[in-house]
Structure formats: C-alpha cells, structure tokens
Amino acid sequence: MHDEVAAYVLGVLDEDEHGAFERHLDTCERCQAELIELAEFPEELDELKNAPVASDDDPPRSMSR
C-alpha cells in the first residue's frame, strides 16, 4: 500500500500533497483499489474512538467486518 493512500483517506496531506496524490490517483489503478478498500476507515476509527471501554470482565470483541 502506498502511504499516501492512507494519509489521503485520513485527510492529513497538505494542499500540495493532496493535489499531487489526486493527479496520481487519476492514472493508478492500484491506488484507486486501495482507496476503495480504505474509504470506510475514518468512520470505523470514529466508531472505535467513541465506543465504550471494555472492562476486564467483558469478553473480547471481534474485529470482523
């Protein structure tokens, strides 16, 4: 995976990097596929961030999709 794909999805690229990555994305099928795969990642991170913290008595949670 290109690091830029994850950075793009998370919105951490600066303006120049963002533009350069979008130009690259126009022609790179691999990055396009990775972008589709990671598109829901920020939402999943938000869900985890806002999820209640499990206590030691709670059974482990599954990370399945």
Short mmCIF file of C-alpha atoms in Angstrom, two decimals:
data_model
loop_
_atom_site.label_atom_id
_atom_site.label_comp_id
_atom_site.label_asym_id
_atom_site.label_seq_id
_atom_site.Cartn_x
_atom_site.Cartn_y
_atom_site.Cartn_z
CA MET A 1 0.00 0.00 0.00
CA HIS A 2 1.22 3.48 -0.74
CA ASP A 3 1.49 5.56 2.43
CA GLU A 4 -0.19 8.40 0.57
CA VAL A 5 -3.42 6.42 0.19
CA ALA A 6 -3.85 6.11 3.95
CA ALA A 7 -2.80 9.73 4.51
CA TYR A 8 -5.28 10.85 1.84
CA VAL A 9 -8.11 8.85 3.42
CA LEU A 10 -7.31 10.27 6.85
CA GLY A 11 -7.09 13.80 5.45
CA VAL A 12 -3.57 14.52 6.68
CA LEU A 13 -1.93 15.54 3.40
CA ASP A 14 -1.12 19.20 2.95
CA GLU A 15 -2.61 21.05 -0.02
CA ASP A 16 0.29 20.32 -2.40
CA GLU A 17 0.49 16.64 -1.43
CA HIS A 18 -3.29 16.32 -1.75
CA GLY A 19 -3.26 17.72 -5.29
CA ALA A 20 -0.29 15.60 -6.33
CA PHE A 21 -1.92 12.46 -4.96
CA GLU A 22 -5.20 13.18 -6.75
CA ARG A 23 -3.31 13.58 -10.03
CA HIS A 24 -1.53 10.29 -9.36
CA LEU A 25 -4.84 8.66 -8.46
CA ASP A 26 -6.25 9.51 -11.90
CA THR A 27 -3.88 7.02 -13.53
CA CYS A 28 -3.00 4.47 -10.83
CA GLU A 29 -5.46 1.58 -10.66
CA ARG A 30 -3.64 0.11 -7.65
CA CYS A 31 -4.16 3.27 -5.60
CA GLN A 32 -7.76 3.52 -6.79
CA ALA A 33 -8.39 -0.01 -5.49
CA GLU A 34 -6.64 0.74 -2.19
CA LEU A 35 -8.68 3.93 -1.82
CA ILE A 36 -11.92 2.00 -2.24
CA GLU A 37 -10.72 -0.55 0.31
CA LEU A 38 -9.82 2.14 2.86
CA ALA A 39 -12.72 4.52 2.19
CA GLU A 40 -14.63 3.49 5.33
CA PHE A 41 -11.55 3.54 7.58
CA PRO A 42 -12.11 7.03 9.09
CA GLU A 43 -15.68 6.12 10.02
CA GLU A 44 -14.51 2.88 11.64
CA LEU A 45 -11.88 4.79 13.62
CA ASP A 46 -14.55 7.22 14.84
CA GLU A 47 -16.72 4.29 15.93
CA LEU A 48 -13.82 2.79 17.87
CA LYS A 49 -12.92 6.13 19.40
CA ASN A 50 -16.50 6.62 20.61
CA ALA A 51 -17.11 3.02 21.70
CA PRO A 52 -17.41 2.29 25.40
CA VAL A 53 -14.24 0.99 27.00
CA ALA A 54 -14.43 -2.70 27.87
CA SER A 55 -13.69 -3.79 31.41
CA ASP A 56 -11.52 -6.79 32.26
CA ASP A 57 -14.72 -8.77 32.93
CA ASP A 58 -16.10 -8.24 29.39
CA PRO A 59 -15.46 -10.90 26.74
CA PRO A 60 -13.07 -9.81 23.94
CA ARG A 61 -14.70 -8.05 20.99
CA SER A 62 -14.33 -9.40 17.48
CA MET A 63 -12.80 -7.06 14.91
CA SER A 64 -14.56 -8.76 11.98
CA ARG A 65 -16.22 -6.77 9.23
#
